């Protein structure tokens, strides 16, 4: 079982603020790092999947970076909007016989106030 | 229609009862997973299947069983439900050849065991 940790556990920001949060994971046997966005009463949706050290992904105002050597990924949201309020999950896939199986962190719950 | 459909959406059952949660998908994905979500914990893997003849235990398989009736259907059974199986259950799918696209989740089944 891989220990994937996310911080902070929760975050409250004002509309227009930029924010970021962290996902830490074991760097050995790394295969891929996933980010998901989970809105209340909906199902988690994939944001990014990153596999290479130094990867950077961007979707609109949301971007993510990956450092596999030190075992962390950052998710950034520029100019937060109330519709960005959600729980953001990260998960690691390891390079083993269970390739494709994900180990999830507990998530960062983001609330954006208008 | 949703790509990954879970039934029922909500269920209350009594301790000791057998209950089945169903998942069907129209994505054509070969991989299917069952996870449970408990407050304050990350998504934890119960069972997963990489094709119809392949079933694997996850971290918390005790008290659960699964059936992959077809590529598109993956059912989770609680043989004798107990209150600590009260949780939100998610089915997810993935494509072996497009694993970097991430998982597709169903809308979840909220199960309460009384």
JSON list of C-alpha atoms in Angstrom, two decimals:
[
{"chain": "A", "resi": 1, "resn": "UNK", "atom": "CA", "xyz": [0.00, 0.00, 0.00]},
{"chain": "A", "resi": 2, "resn": "UNK", "atom": "CA", "xyz": [1.43, 3.37, -1.02]},
{"chain": "A", "resi": 3, "resn": "UNK", "atom": "CA", "xyz": [1.12, 6.34, 1.30]},
{"chain": "A", "resi": 4, "resn": "UNK", "atom": "CA", "xyz": [-0.08, 9.33, -0.70]},
{"chain": "A", "resi": 5, "resn": "UNK", "atom": "CA", "xyz": [-0.49, 12.51, 1.31]},
{"chain": "A", "resi": 6, "resn": "UNK", "atom": "CA", "xyz": [-2.22, 15.76, 0.43]},
{"chain": "A", "resi": 7, "resn": "UNK", "atom": "CA", "xyz": [-1.97, 19.13, 2.10]},
{"chain": "A", "resi": 8, "resn": "UNK", "atom": "CA", "xyz": [-3.69, 21.15, 3.25]},
{"chain": "A", "resi": 9, "resn": "UNK", "atom": "CA", "xyz": [-6.76, 19.13, 4.18]},
{"chain": "A", "resi": 10, "resn": "UNK", "atom": "CA", "xyz": [-8.99, 22.13, 3.49]},
{"chain": "A", "resi": 11, "resn": "UNK", "atom": "CA", "xyz": [-8.59, 25.60, 2.10]},
{"chain": "A", "resi": 12, "resn": "UNK", "atom": "CA", "xyz": [-10.86, 28.64, 2.02]},
{"chain": "A", "resi": 13, "resn": "UNK", "atom": "CA", "xyz": [-10.07, 31.47, -0.39]},
{"chain": "A", "resi": 14, "resn": "UNK", "atom": "CA", "xyz": [-11.77, 34.53, -1.80]},
{"chain": "A", "resi": 15, "resn": "UNK", "atom": "CA", "xyz": [-12.88, 34.74, -5.39]},
{"chain": "A", "resi": 16, "resn": "UNK", "atom": "CA", "xyz": [-9.98, 35.94, -7.51]},
{"chain": "A", "resi": 17, "resn": "UNK", "atom": "CA", "xyz": [-7.26, 34.55, -5.24]},
{"chain": "A", "resi": 18, "resn": "UNK", "atom": "CA", "xyz": [-4.76, 32.12, -6.66]},
{"chain": "A", "resi": 19, "resn": "UNK", "atom": "CA", "xyz": [-4.09, 28.99, -4.68]},
{"chain": "A", "resi": 20, "resn": "UNK", "atom": "CA", "xyz": [-2.05, 25.83, -4.71]},
{"chain": "A", "resi": 21, "resn": "UNK", "atom": "CA", "xyz": [-1.89, 22.56, -2.88]},
{"chain": "A", "resi": 22, "resn": "UNK", "atom": "CA", "xyz": [0.46, 19.65, -2.60]},
{"chain": "A", "resi": 23, "resn": "UNK", "atom": "CA", "xyz": [0.47, 15.91, -3.18]},
{"chain": "A", "resi": 24, "resn": "UNK", "atom": "CA", "xyz": [3.37, 13.88, -1.76]},
{"chain": "A", "resi": 25, "resn": "UNK", "atom": "CA", "xyz": [4.01, 10.30, -2.79]},
{"chain": "A", "resi": 26, "resn": "UNK", "atom": "CA", "xyz": [6.69, 7.62, -2.57]},
{"chain": "A", "resi": 27, "resn": "UNK", "atom": "CA", "xyz": [9.14, 8.15, -5.42]},
{"chain": "A", "resi": 28, "resn": "UNK", "atom": "CA", "xyz": [10.22, 4.53, -5.77]},
{"chain": "A", "resi": 29, "resn": "UNK", "atom": "CA", "xyz": [8.41, 2.43, -8.40]},
{"chain": "A", "resi": 30, "resn": "UNK", "atom": "CA", "xyz": [6.60, 5.52, -9.64]},
{"chain": "A", "resi": 31, "resn": "UNK", "atom": "CA", "xyz": [4.55, 5.18, -12.82]},
{"chain": "A", "resi": 32, "resn": "UNK", "atom": "CA", "xyz": [1.98, 7.97, -12.94]},
{"chain": "A", "resi": 33, "resn": "UNK", "atom": "CA", "xyz": [0.35, 10.68, -10.86]},
{"chain": "A", "resi": 34, "resn": "UNK", "atom": "CA", "xyz": [-3.33, 11.48, -11.32]},
{"chain": "A", "resi": 35, "resn": "UNK", "atom": "CA", "xyz": [-5.33, 14.54, -10.24]},
{"chain": "A", "resi": 36, "resn": "UNK", "atom": "CA", "xyz": [-9.11, 14.42, -9.94]},
{"chain": "A", "resi": 37, "resn": "UNK", "atom": "CA", "xyz": [-11.69, 17.07, -9.19]},
{"chain": "A", "resi": 38, "resn": "UNK", "atom": "CA", "xyz": [-14.66, 15.92, -7.09]},
{"chain": "A", "resi": 39, "resn": "UNK", "atom": "CA", "xyz": [-17.64, 18.24, -6.72]},
{"chain": "A", "resi": 40, "resn": "UNK", "atom": "CA", "xyz": [-20.21, 17.54, -4.03]},
{"chain": "A", "resi": 41, "resn": "UNK", "atom": "CA", "xyz": [-22.90, 15.07, -5.13]},
{"chain": "A", "resi": 42, "resn": "UNK", "atom": "CA", "xyz": [-21.02, 14.31, -8.34]},
{"chain": "A", "resi": 43, "resn": "UNK", "atom": "CA", "xyz": [-18.40, 11.77, -9.33]},
{"chain": "A", "resi": 44, "resn": "UNK", "atom": "CA", "xyz": [-14.66, 12.48, -9.44]},
{"chain": "A", "resi": 45, "resn": "UNK", "atom": "CA", "xyz": [-13.45, 13.69, -12.83]},
{"chain": "A", "resi": 46, "resn": "UNK", "atom": "CA", "xyz": [-9.93, 13.31, -14.18]},
{"chain": "A", "resi": 47, "resn": "UNK", "atom": "CA", "xyz": [-7.98, 16.56, -14.48]},
{"chain": "A", "resi": 48, "resn": "UNK", "atom": "CA", "xyz": [-4.46, 15.44, -15.29]},
{"chain": "A", "resi": 49, "resn": "UNK", "atom": "CA", "xyz": [-2.34, 12.34, -15.55]},
{"chain": "A", "resi": 50, "resn": "UNK", "atom": "CA", "xyz": [1.42, 12.92, -15.45]},
{"chain": "A", "resi": 51, "resn": "UNK", "atom": "CA", "xyz": [4.16, 10.38, -15.92]},
{"chain": "A", "resi": 52, "resn": "UNK", "atom": "CA", "xyz": [7.47, 12.17, -16.49]},
{"chain": "A", "resi": 53, "resn": "UNK", "atom": "CA", "xyz": [9.61, 14.11, -14.06]},
{"chain": "A", "resi": 54, "resn": "UNK", "atom": "CA", "xyz": [9.17, 17.79, -14.83]},
{"chain": "A", "resi": 55, "resn": "UNK", "atom": "CA", "xyz": [5.81, 17.31, -16.51]},
{"chain": "A", "resi": 56, "resn": "UNK", "atom": "CA", "xyz": [3.55, 20.34, -16.48]},
{"chain": "A", "resi": 57, "resn": "UNK", "atom": "CA", "xyz": [-0.10, 20.17, -17.48]},
{"chain": "A", "resi": 58, "resn": "UNK", "atom": "CA", "xyz": [-2.61, 22.97, -17.89]},
{"chain": "A", "resi": 59, "resn": "UNK", "atom": "CA", "xyz": [-6.36, 23.14, -18.35]},
{"chain": "A", "resi": 60, "resn": "UNK", "atom": "CA", "xyz": [-7.78, 26.64, -18.35]},
{"chain": "A", "resi": 61, "resn": "UNK", "atom": "CA", "xyz": [-6.89, 28.26, -15.02]},
{"chain": "A", "resi": 62, "resn": "UNK", "atom": "CA", "xyz": [-5.72, 25.00, -13.46]},
{"chain": "A", "resi": 63, "resn": "UNK", "atom": "CA", "xyz": [-2.21, 23.66, -13.85]},
{"chain": "A", "resi": 64, "resn": "UNK", "atom": "CA", "xyz": [-0.09, 20.95, -12.27]},
{"chain": "A", "resi": 65, "resn": "UNK", "atom": "CA", "xyz": [3.58, 20.11, -11.97]},
{"chain": "A", "resi": 66, "resn": "UNK", "atom": "CA", "xyz": [5.37, 16.88, -11.15]},
{"chain": "A", "resi": 67, "resn": "UNK", "atom": "CA", "xyz": [8.67, 16.10, -9.42]},
{"chain": "A", "resi": 68, "resn": "UNK", "atom": "CA", "xyz": [9.18, 12.34, -9.34]},
{"chain": "A", "resi": 69, "resn": "UNK", "atom": "CA", "xyz": [12.67, 12.51, -7.85]},
{"chain": "A", "resi": 70, "resn": "UNK", "atom": "CA", "xyz": [11.50, 14.18, -4.66]},
{"chain": "A", "resi": 71, "resn": "UNK", "atom": "CA", "xyz": [7.99, 12.72, -4.77]},
{"chain": "A", "resi": 72, "resn": "UNK", "atom": "CA", "xyz": [5.61, 15.66, -5.00]},
{"chain": "A", "resi": 73, "resn": "UNK", "atom": "CA", "xyz": [3.12, 17.33, -7.31]},
{"chain": "A", "resi": 74, "resn": "UNK", "atom": "CA", "xyz": [1.57, 20.78, -7.07]},
{"chain": "A", "resi": 75, "resn": "UNK", "atom": "CA", "xyz": [-1.86, 21.80, -8.31]},
{"chain": "A", "resi": 76, "resn": "UNK", "atom": "CA", "xyz": [-2.34, 25.51, -8.99]},
{"chain": "A", "resi": 77, "resn": "UNK", "atom": "CA", "xyz": [-5.56, 27.40, -9.55]},
{"chain": "A", "resi": 78, "resn": "UNK", "atom": "CA", "xyz": [-5.19, 30.93, -10.89]},
{"chain": "A", "resi": 79, "resn": "UNK", "atom": "CA", "xyz": [-7.93, 33.44, -10.08]},
{"chain": "A", "resi": 80, "resn": "UNK", "atom": "CA", "xyz": [-10.18, 31.03, -8.15]},
{"chain": "A", "resi": 81, "resn": "UNK", "atom": "CA", "xyz": [-13.90, 31.12, -8.89]},
{"chain": "A", "resi": 82, "resn": "UNK", "atom": "CA", "xyz": [-16.78, 29.78, -6.77]},
{"chain": "A", "resi": 83, "resn": "UNK", "atom": "CA", "xyz": [-17.27, 27.00, -9.33]},
{"chain": "A", "resi": 84, "resn": "UNK", "atom": "CA", "xyz": [-13.76, 25.76, -8.48]},
{"chain": "A", "resi": 85, "resn": "UNK", "atom": "CA", "xyz": [-15.07, 24.71, -5.07]},
{"chain": "A", "resi": 86, "resn": "UNK", "atom": "CA", "xyz": [-14.52, 20.96, -4.88]},
{"chain": "A", "resi": 87, "resn": "UNK", "atom": "CA", "xyz": [-12.33, 18.31, -3.34]},
{"chain": "A", "resi": 88, "resn": "UNK", "atom": "CA", "xyz": [-9.13, 17.73, -5.32]},
{"chain": "A", "resi": 89, "resn": "UNK", "atom": "CA", "xyz": [-7.77, 14.21, -5.16]},
{"chain": "A", "resi": 90, "resn": "UNK", "atom": "CA", "xyz": [-4.38, 12.99, -6.19]},
{"chain": "A", "resi": 91, "resn": "UNK", "atom": "CA", "xyz": [-3.46, 9.35, -6.73]},
{"chain": "A", "resi": 92, "resn": "UNK", "atom": "CA", "xyz": [-0.31, 7.45, -7.61]},
{"chain": "A", "resi": 93, "resn": "UNK", "atom": "CA", "xyz": [-0.01, 4.45, -9.88]},
{"chain": "A", "resi": 94, "resn": "UNK", "atom": "CA", "xyz": [3.04, 2.31, -9.24]},
{"chain": "A", "resi": 95, "resn": "UNK", "atom": "CA", "xyz": [5.14, 0.34, -11.70]},
{"chain": "A", "resi": 96, "resn": "UNK", "atom": "CA", "xyz": [4.42, -3.19, -10.67]},
{"chain": "A", "resi": 97, "resn": "UNK", "atom": "CA", "xyz": [2.19, -6.12, -11.31]},
{"chain": "A", "resi": 98, "resn": "UNK", "atom": "CA", "xyz": [-0.75, -3.93, -10.33]},
{"chain": "A", "resi": 99, "resn": "UNK", "atom": "CA", "xyz": [-0.04, -1.30, -12.98]},
{"chain": "A", "resi": 100, "resn": "UNK", "atom": "CA", "xyz": [-3.10, 0.87, -13.35]},
{"chain": "A", "resi": 101, "resn": "UNK", "atom": "CA", "xyz": [-4.21, 0.45, -9.77]},
{"chain": "A", "resi": 102, "resn": "UNK", "atom": "CA", "xyz": [-4.34, 3.84, -8.03]},
{"chain": "A", "resi": 103, "resn": "UNK", "atom": "CA", "xyz": [-3.56, 4.79, -4.46]},
{"chain": "A", "resi": 104, "resn": "UNK", "atom": "CA", "xyz": [-5.49, 7.90, -3.44]},
{"chain": "A", "resi": 105, "resn": "UNK", "atom": "CA", "xyz": [-4.71, 10.65, -0.99]},
{"chain": "A", "resi": 106, "resn": "UNK", "atom": "CA", "xyz": [-7.42, 12.01, 1.32]},
{"chain": "A", "resi": 107, "resn": "UNK", "atom": "CA", "xyz": [-7.97, 15.08, -0.80]},
{"chain": "A", "resi": 108, "resn": "UNK", "atom": "CA", "xyz": [-7.86, 18.84, -0.37]},
{"chain": "A", "resi": 109, "resn": "UNK", "atom": "CA", "xyz": [-11.26, 20.45, 0.03]},
{"chain": "A", "resi": 110, "resn": "UNK", "atom": "CA", "xyz": [-11.30, 23.89, -1.60]},
{"chain": "A", "resi": 111, "resn": "UNK", "atom": "CA", "xyz": [-14.01, 26.46, -0.88]},
{"chain": "A", "resi": 112, "resn": "UNK", "atom": "CA", "xyz": [-14.02, 29.67, -2.90]},
{"chain": "A", "resi": 113, "resn": "UNK", "atom": "CA", "xyz": [-16.11, 32.48, -1.41]},
{"chain": "A", "resi": 114, "resn": "UNK", "atom": "CA", "xyz": [-17.68, 35.08, -3.71]},
{"chain": "B", "resi": 1, "resn": "UNK", "atom": "CA", "xyz": [-26.90, 8.45, -20.38]},
{"chain": "B", "resi": 2, "resn": "UNK", "atom": "CA", "xyz": [-23.90, 8.29, -18.07]},
{"chain": "B", "resi": 3, "resn": "UNK", "atom": "CA", "xyz": [-20.80, 6.46, -19.28]},
{"chain": "B", "resi": 4, "resn": "UNK", "atom": "CA", "xyz": [-20.55, 4.55, -15.98]},
{"chain": "B", "resi": 5, "resn": "UNK", "atom": "CA", "xyz": [-23.85, 3.79, -14.25]},
{"chain": "B", "resi": 6, "resn": "UNK", "atom": "CA", "xyz": [-24.17, 2.57, -10.69]},
{"chain": "B", "resi": 7, "resn": "UNK", "atom": "CA", "xyz": [-27.33, 1.17, -9.16]},
{"chain": "B", "resi": 8, "resn": "UNK", "atom": "CA", "xyz": [-28.80, 1.79, -6.70]},
{"chain": "B", "resi": 9, "resn": "UNK", "atom": "CA", "xyz": [-27.85, 5.42, -5.95]},
{"chain": "B", "resi": 10, "resn": "UNK", "atom": "CA", "xyz": [-28.85, 5.07, -2.32]},
{"chain": "B", "resi": 11, "resn": "UNK", "atom": "CA", "xyz": [-29.63, 2.02, -0.22]},
{"chain": "B", "resi": 12, "resn": "UNK", "atom": "CA", "xyz": [-30.43, 1.35, 3.39]},
{"chain": "B", "resi": 13, "resn": "UNK", "atom": "CA", "xyz": [-30.13, -2.26, 4.48]},
{"chain": "B", "resi": 14, "resn": "UNK", "atom": "CA", "xyz": [-30.13, -4.22, 7.71]},
{"chain": "B", "resi": 15, "resn": "UNK", "atom": "CA", "xyz": [-27.22, -5.94, 9.35]},
{"chain": "B", "resi": 16, "resn": "UNK", "atom": "CA", "xyz": [-26.78, -9.48, 8.05]},
{"chain": "B", "resi": 17, "resn": "UNK", "atom": "CA", "xyz": [-28.53, -8.92, 4.73]},
{"chain": "B", "resi": 18, "resn": "UNK", "atom": "CA", "xyz": [-26.88, -9.71, 1.42]},
{"chain": "B", "resi": 19, "resn": "UNK", "atom": "CA", "xyz": [-26.76, -6.80, -0.96]},
{"chain": "B", "resi": 20, "resn": "UNK", "atom": "CA", "xyz": [-25.46, -6.30, -4.47]},
{"chain": "B", "resi": 21, "resn": "UNK", "atom": "CA", "xyz": [-24.25, -3.05, -6.00]},
{"chain": "B", "resi": 22, "resn": "UNK", "atom": "CA", "xyz": [-24.14, -2.97, -9.76]},
{"chain": "B", "resi": 23, "resn": "UNK", "atom": "CA", "xyz": [-21.96, -1.12, -12.21]},
{"chain": "B", "resi": 24, "resn": "UNK", "atom": "CA", "xyz": [-22.28, -0.99, -15.97]},
{"chain": "B", "resi": 25, "resn": "UNK", "atom": "CA", "xyz": [-20.29, 1.03, -18.50]},
{"chain": "B", "resi": 26, "resn": "UNK", "atom": "CA", "xyz": [-20.58, 2.08, -22.11]},
{"chain": "B", "resi": 27, "resn": "UNK", "atom": "CA", "xyz": [-16.97, 3.26, -22.42]},
{"chain": "B", "resi": 28, "resn": "UNK", "atom": "CA", "xyz": [-15.68, -0.04, -23.78]},
{"chain": "B", "resi": 29, "resn": "UNK", "atom": "CA", "xyz": [-12.99, 0.00, -21.08]},
{"chain": "B", "resi": 30, "resn": "UNK", "atom": "CA", "xyz": [-11.38, -3.28, -20.07]},
{"chain": "B", "resi": 31, "resn": "UNK", "atom": "CA", "xyz": [-10.46, -2.33, -16.51]},
{"chain": "B", "resi": 32, "resn": "UNK", "atom": "CA", "xyz": [-13.03, -1.93, -13.75]},
{"chain": "B", "resi": 33, "resn": "UNK", "atom": "CA", "xyz": [-12.62, -1.09, -10.07]},
{"chain": "B", "resi": 34, "resn": "UNK", "atom": "CA", "xyz": [-14.65, -0.83, -6.88]},
{"chain": "B", "resi": 35, "resn": "UNK", "atom": "CA", "xyz": [-13.62, 1.75, -4.29]},
{"chain": "B", "resi": 36, "resn": "UNK", "atom": "CA", "xyz": [-15.17, 2.91, -1.05]},
{"chain": "B", "resi": 37, "resn": "UNK", "atom": "CA", "xyz": [-15.02, 6.38, 0.42]},
{"chain": "B", "resi": 38, "resn": "UNK", "atom": "CA", "xyz": [-15.27, 7.01, 4.16]},
{"chain": "B", "resi": 39, "resn": "UNK", "atom": "CA", "xyz": [-15.22, 10.49, 5.70]},
{"chain": "B", "resi": 40, "resn": "UNK", "atom": "CA", "xyz": [-11.64, 11.62, 6.34]},
{"chain": "B", "resi": 41, "resn": "UNK", "atom": "CA", "xyz": [-10.12, 8.76, 4.38]},
{"chain": "B", "resi": 42, "resn": "UNK", "atom": "CA", "xyz": [-8.98, 8.47, 0.81]},
{"chain": "B", "resi": 43, "resn": "UNK", "atom": "CA", "xyz": [-10.66, 6.22, -1.70]},
{"chain": "B", "resi": 44, "resn": "UNK", "atom": "CA", "xyz": [-9.75, 2.64, -0.82]},
{"chain": "B", "resi": 45, "resn": "UNK", "atom": "CA", "xyz": [-9.69, -0.19, -3.34]},
{"chain": "B", "resi": 46, "resn": "UNK", "atom": "CA", "xyz": [-11.95, -3.16, -2.69]},
{"chain": "B", "resi": 47, "resn": "UNK", "atom": "CA", "xyz": [-11.59, -5.24, -5.88]},
{"chain": "B", "resi": 48, "resn": "UNK", "atom": "CA", "xyz": [-10.42, -4.71, -9.42]},
{"chain": "B", "resi": 49, "resn": "UNK", "atom": "CA", "xyz": [-10.61, -6.53, -12.72]},
{"chain": "B", "resi": 50, "resn": "UNK", "atom": "CA", "xyz": [-8.48, -6.14, -15.81]},
{"chain": "B", "resi": 51, "resn": "UNK", "atom": "CA", "xyz": [-10.71, -8.29, -17.98]},
{"chain": "B", "resi": 52, "resn": "UNK", "atom": "CA", "xyz": [-13.61, -10.72, -17.64]},
{"chain": "B", "resi": 53, "resn": "UNK", "atom": "CA", "xyz": [-11.43, -13.60, -16.42]},
{"chain": "B", "resi": 54, "resn": "UNK", "atom": "CA", "xyz": [-9.26, -11.49, -14.14]},
{"chain": "B", "resi": 55, "resn": "UNK", "atom": "CA", "xyz": [-10.39, -10.60, -10.60]},
{"chain": "B", "resi": 56, "resn": "UNK", "atom": "CA", "xyz": [-8.04, -9.20, -7.96]},
{"chain": "B", "resi": 57, "resn": "UNK", "atom": "CA", "xyz": [-8.41, -8.27, -4.32]},
{"chain": "B", "resi": 58, "resn": "UNK", "atom": "CA", "xyz": [-7.68, -4.75, -3.23]},
{"chain": "B", "resi": 59, "resn": "UNK", "atom": "CA", "xyz": [-6.71, -3.40, 0.18]},
{"chain": "B", "resi": 60, "resn": "UNK", "atom": "CA", "xyz": [-10.04, -4.02, 1.90]},
{"chain": "B", "resi": 61, "resn": "UNK", "atom": "CA", "xyz": [-11.70, -7.03, 0.23]},
{"chain": "B", "resi": 62, "resn": "UNK", "atom": "CA", "xyz": [-12.79, -8.85, 3.40]},
{"chain": "B", "resi": 63, "resn": "UNK", "atom": "CA", "xyz": [-16.57, -9.09, 3.55]},
{"chain": "B", "resi": 64, "resn": "UNK", "atom": "CA", "xyz": [-16.98, -8.34, -0.15]},
{"chain": "B", "resi": 65, "resn": "UNK", "atom": "CA", "xyz": [-17.11, -10.37, -3.34]},
{"chain": "B", "resi": 66, "resn": "UNK", "atom": "CA", "xyz": [-17.36, -9.36, -6.99]},
{"chain": "B", "resi": 67, "resn": "UNK", "atom": "CA", "xyz": [-18.51, -10.71, -10.30]},
{"chain": "B", "resi": 68, "resn": "UNK", "atom": "CA", "xyz": [-17.44, -9.55, -13.76]},
{"chain": "B", "resi": 69, "resn": "UNK", "atom": "CA", "xyz": [-20.39, -10.80, -15.78]},
{"chain": "B", "resi": 70, "resn": "UNK", "atom": "CA", "xyz": [-19.25, -9.17, -19.00]},
{"chain": "B", "resi": 71, "resn": "UNK", "atom": "CA", "xyz": [-16.71, -6.59, -20.02]},
{"chain": "B", "resi": 72, "resn": "UNK", "atom": "CA", "xyz": [-19.29, -3.91, -19.35]},
{"chain": "B", "resi": 73, "resn": "UNK", "atom": "CA", "xyz": [-20.60, -5.15, -15.97]},
{"chain": "B", "resi": 74, "resn": "UNK", "atom": "CA", "xyz": [-18.91, -5.45, -12.60]},
{"chain": "B", "resi": 75, "resn": "UNK", "atom": "CA", "xyz": [-20.99, -6.17, -9.49]},
{"chain": "B", "resi": 76, "resn": "UNK", "atom": "CA", "xyz": [-20.00, -5.86, -5.85]},
{"chain": "B", "resi": 77, "resn": "UNK", "atom": "CA", "xyz": [-21.71, -8.00, -3.21]},
{"chain": "B", "resi": 78, "resn": "UNK", "atom": "CA", "xyz": [-21.75, -7.66, 0.53]},
{"chain": "B", "resi": 79, "resn": "UNK", "atom": "CA", "xyz": [-22.41, -11.21, 1.70]},
{"chain": "B", "resi": 80, "resn": "UNK", "atom": "CA", "xyz": [-23.59, -10.26, 5.18]},
{"chain": "B", "resi": 81, "resn": "UNK", "atom": "CA", "xyz": [-23.70, -6.50, 5.61]},
{"chain": "B", "resi": 82, "resn": "UNK", "atom": "CA", "xyz": [-22.36, -4.94, 8.80]},
{"chain": "B", "resi": 83, "resn": "UNK", "atom": "CA", "xyz": [-22.63, -1.32, 9.99]},
{"chain": "B", "resi": 84, "resn": "UNK", "atom": "CA", "xyz": [-18.95, -0.49, 9.33]},
{"chain": "B", "resi": 85, "resn": "UNK", "atom": "CA", "xyz": [-19.62, -1.13, 5.65]},
{"chain": "B", "resi": 86, "resn": "UNK", "atom": "CA", "xyz": [-21.68, 2.05, 5.64]},
{"chain": "B", "resi": 87, "resn": "UNK", "atom": "CA", "xyz": [-19.89, 4.18, 3.06]},
{"chain": "B", "resi": 88, "resn": "UNK", "atom": "CA", "xyz": [-20.01, 5.77, -0.38]},
{"chain": "B", "resi": 89, "resn": "UNK", "atom": "CA", "xyz": [-19.07, 3.21, -3.02]},
{"chain": "B", "resi": 90, "resn": "UNK", "atom": "CA", "xyz": [-17.63, 4.12, -6.39]},
{"chain": "B", "resi": 91, "resn": "UNK", "atom": "CA", "xyz": [-17.18, 2.07, -9.50]},
{"chain": "B", "resi": 92, "resn": "UNK", "atom": "CA", "xyz": [-14.48, 3.24, -11.90]},
{"chain": "B", "resi": 93, "resn": "UNK", "atom": "CA", "xyz": [-13.26, 2.17, -15.32]},
{"chain": "B", "resi": 94, "resn": "UNK", "atom": "CA", "xyz": [-10.08, 2.64, -17.32]},
{"chain": "B", "resi": 95, "resn": "UNK", "atom": "CA", "xyz": [-8.70, 1.74, -20.72]},
{"chain": "B", "resi": 96, "resn": "UNK", "atom": "CA", "xyz": [-5.45, -0.26, -20.69]},
{"chain": "B", "resi": 97, "resn": "UNK", "atom": "CA", "xyz": [-4.32, 1.45, -23.87]},
{"chain": "B", "resi": 98, "resn": "UNK", "atom": "CA", "xyz": [-5.23, 4.95, -22.69]},
{"chain": "B", "resi": 99, "resn": "UNK", "atom": "CA", "xyz": [-4.32, 4.71, -19.02]},
{"chain": "B", "resi": 100, "resn": "UNK", "atom": "CA", "xyz": [-2.99, 8.28, -19.10]},
{"chain": "B", "resi": 101, "resn": "UNK", "atom": "CA", "xyz": [-6.55, 9.46, -19.64]},
{"chain": "B", "resi": 102, "resn": "UNK", "atom": "CA", "xyz": [-7.36, 8.49, -16.07]},
{"chain": "B", "resi": 103, "resn": "UNK", "atom": "CA", "xyz": [-10.31, 6.74, -14.54]},
{"chain": "B", "resi": 104, "resn": "UNK", "atom": "CA", "xyz": [-13.96, 7.35, -15.33]},
{"chain": "B", "resi": 105, "resn": "UNK", "atom": "CA", "xyz": [-16.05, 7.17, -12.18]},
{"chain": "B", "resi": 106, "resn": "UNK", "atom": "CA", "xyz": [-19.69, 6.32, -11.68]},
{"chain": "B", "resi": 107, "resn": "UNK", "atom": "CA", "xyz": [-21.93, 8.59, -9.66]},
{"chain": "B", "resi": 108, "resn": "UNK", "atom": "CA", "xyz": [-21.58, 6.50, -6.52]},
{"chain": "B", "resi": 109, "resn": "UNK", "atom": "CA", "xyz": [-23.83, 4.38, -4.31]},
{"chain": "B", "resi": 110, "resn": "UNK", "atom": "CA", "xyz": [-24.45, 5.60, -0.79]},
{"chain": "B", "resi": 111, "resn": "UNK", "atom": "CA", "xyz": [-24.97, 2.53, 1.38]},
{"chain": "B", "resi": 112, "resn": "UNK", "atom": "CA", "xyz": [-26.19, 2.62, 4.96]},
{"chain": "B", "resi": 113, "resn": "UNK", "atom": "CA", "xyz": [-26.19, -0.55, 7.05]},
{"chain": "B", "resi": 114, "resn": "UNK", "atom": "CA", "xyz": [-28.38, -0.30, 10.16]}
]
